[in-house]
Amino acid sequence: MTEDFLSLRPRLFAVAYRMLGTVHDADDVLQDCFLRWQGCDPHQIDDPVAYLIRITTNLCLDHLRRAKRQRADYPGAWLPEPIVTDGPIDRIDHDVSVALLMALERLTPLERAAFLLRDVFDTDYAEVAATLDRSPAACRKLVERARSHLQDLRPRSVVSAQDGAAITRAFFQASRTGDTKTLARLLAQDAQIATDGGGKVVAAINVIHGRDRLLRFFAGLARKGTTGTDGRWQFCHLNGLPGIVSDQENAGLVQATSVEIQDGQITRIYVVRNPEKTAHLAPLLDTPS
């Protein structure tokens, strides 16, 4: 049964990560799922995949219900815990974009589960109903409501890997040094930045909108010397977006920055500074940039 679970773990992680938006919570759910799986009689389980997805989904629903208050009181912008999506990915598949994960936050836990099972993992309505302990008709309504809430979700822009890397690296260097001339060229007029410090480290509480405000923001950080120009950094892809994982010398704080690019300019910047969400990225900084 252990081998069966390990072979299915990547798919189960994909479900849990989209449901919860954090790597450590997803891993915790899978640990609980494994313990429950060990207590099962394999001869009474016709479809291990469906059974384990059912357990994982319901554990996630329980977690979301318990964490509802915590999410509501979250200080500042909430961003999903970044996950590296370079090369072959053994734990994830399909779309894990920041835009999708943030949009899922608009849904109720049941809507989120129904939408992911049906539209992301292509589960038939009979199995969705069995998983959520609802009728197929009720699950169809949950999915329809979720689709309605998510209908304004814009598809990610297509940018070549080479252009994405060049723009992201140029932005990172300019933002660290306060080079507003370069930033003005790289940022779209309606660009915005969201920073997630989780109330544990310094971060902007509100999303900052507009190129002019962003230029003043980065210039101010450079003047204060808080941009970490002396630290290590590594380019990678985070949730499918070009990004940079960095730290500050002797500060022990790992930061994950990713950007959305349209028509050669940056439209969205996501900065995760909450140490609970970035600790797992620290090993990236031990490799040459």
Steps between C-alpha positions, in 0.01 A plus 500: 500500500795731561617451142148570371483821700843622390414441134186713539657766723581747217133511396383530860746784560365676190149484649606614847724785382225652286247462780721657768751719313791404723762228469533420870122471552475274196779280637327486841175389334681227309659375821154471658371336182780242514422414862134444411601297196712269716193422709292391200432149374628503139267214405200725566621783275407466133667821377802616705539821296143614561515391863820692576383813315180482704697483827736780393218729388304458821809556715557822306139606555543444873819705497337788309208512742737518797717762329211722387549750781878501456468579128245776571735666751813458287706822520537655156491319169475121505704326229532127440814330619732501197599173340783454250374384160827461311576179314314173561263545792436186699235639733280724288322519168261733318469869591645627830520866401481764770198647321308172523594431862404852608174478306418175679508698825174665390320166514348315792687181595233282336500710181877481486502122545225442243665729245845346538376143486279561198677766290865448595520127566216398266320293761151387398206642693416165659842486668488873591166430668642201688802702612300797626205298627262701284269409215633529143249781440627692804859454381409636157365812668819534706711479184277748315528752786877455508528554125289815534731638769807418292375617161706820512821306561728607219718238333870539563684683228735299285863610522802309378730354763786716373302826508345415835841438654652816351214726614487346847875526557503861379208585727662336801828685455324834441268459799794421731695807395207741461565544126170674424593566137527129426196421714291755309584314181426156642174575685162532330300813574247302707758274669442398860684325779372281784733412787432231760684528829240316705539754780840347578729721291475844341274508192257740338156446655305601191546420133676790327353602165650698213847547353562838666423369847715195439794717393473698823467176696818344360692827521405525867614144572835568333551818706431309821744228397243223553517343154778256582751583225767303688304175515482186290238444233389234254277522192233232471133455412252530786148374437570517129618862511858626458632590842791558734572338834733720706625577846685776682851443630490400868125570516382140466185607312410327173284697257316370192415747222307402187359712218229488236607641163280624216620660178855520632411684822437390856136527606498317833767448763458248782742514793480237774705587810313301763774266631248222553435502125856537371718282725473203263657710220826568687690207340468672160738768620777246547529456122675750269270770353 
